[in-house]
Amino acid sequence: MRIMLIGAPGAGKGTQAKILEKSYNAVQIATGDILRKATEAGTELGLKAKSFMDLGHLVTDDLMIKLIREKFTQPGFSQSWIMDGFPRTVAQAEAFGELLDELNLKLDCVIEVDVERPLLIERITGRRVCRNCQAPYHIKFNPPKVENTCDYCGGHDIYQRDDDSEEVVTNRLKVYDLQTSPLIEYYKLKNLLHKLDGNLPVEEVTTKIVNLVNEAR
């Protein structure tokens, strides 16, 4: 399996990627996680990425491509993967295609998870994370059992990331419309794109994705 999930922030790409990762023994390539690890490490590239993320801007194509290339060329890297959050621009898609050609790999299909804007904003602004163990929560859909106390490590620092604030989220969605939406047309022209209704319950979206993957393999 070599698939790509695209869609606006909050569309549920990460949730679906984790489910598919377990079902198909594939590796989830979550660029959000890659970027956060780089910023937490305080590397030069990580600090550059943070300056963009804190403002709700997309990280530059050059920086993202360097990080992805590094991941794909690691010794023993899996031949079965799910791209989650990359590419975000046509330039990134073209560079990723060149990388796959270089490594003699083929992309099976691209799945667009389409979600209505109000639901996207609710999903993102409600996100919370345990600062100690990084366990994810949502104030409406998945709150901790005890307020501000992590269910897993017992920590008392459940916080909202800077890039999940309403102001930043609104800007992120505007950036998505301007820079990422053209990906839909790009992959449509390559006959790789499949569009799914991401407003449906998680289980229904998963079923539809699995059916598409089985058809494409």
CSV table of C-alpha atoms in Angstrom, one decimal, residues 87-91 93 178-189:
chain,number,residue,atom,x,y,z
A,87,PRO,CA,2.3,17.3,-0.2
A,88,ARG,CA,0.5,20.5,0.4
A,89,THR,CA,1.4,22.4,-2.8
A,90,VAL,CA,1.7,21.4,-6.4
A,91,ALA,CA,5.4,22.1,-6.2
A,93,ALA,CA,3.7,17.1,-5.3
A,178,LEU,CA,-5.1,29.3,-1.8
A,179,GLN,CA,-2.1,26.9,-2.0
A,180,THR,CA,-3.3,23.3,-1.3
A,181,SER,CA,-6.6,23.1,-3.1
A,182,PRO,CA,-4.9,23.0,-6.5
A,183,LEU,CA,-3.5,19.6,-5.5
A,184,ILE,CA,-7.0,18.3,-6.2
A,185,GLU,CA,-6.8,19.2,-9.8
A,186,TYR,CA,-3.2,18.1,-10.1
A,187,TYR,CA,-4.0,14.5,-9.0
A,188,LYS,CA,-7.3,14.5,-10.8
A,189,LEU,CA,-5.5,15.0,-14.0
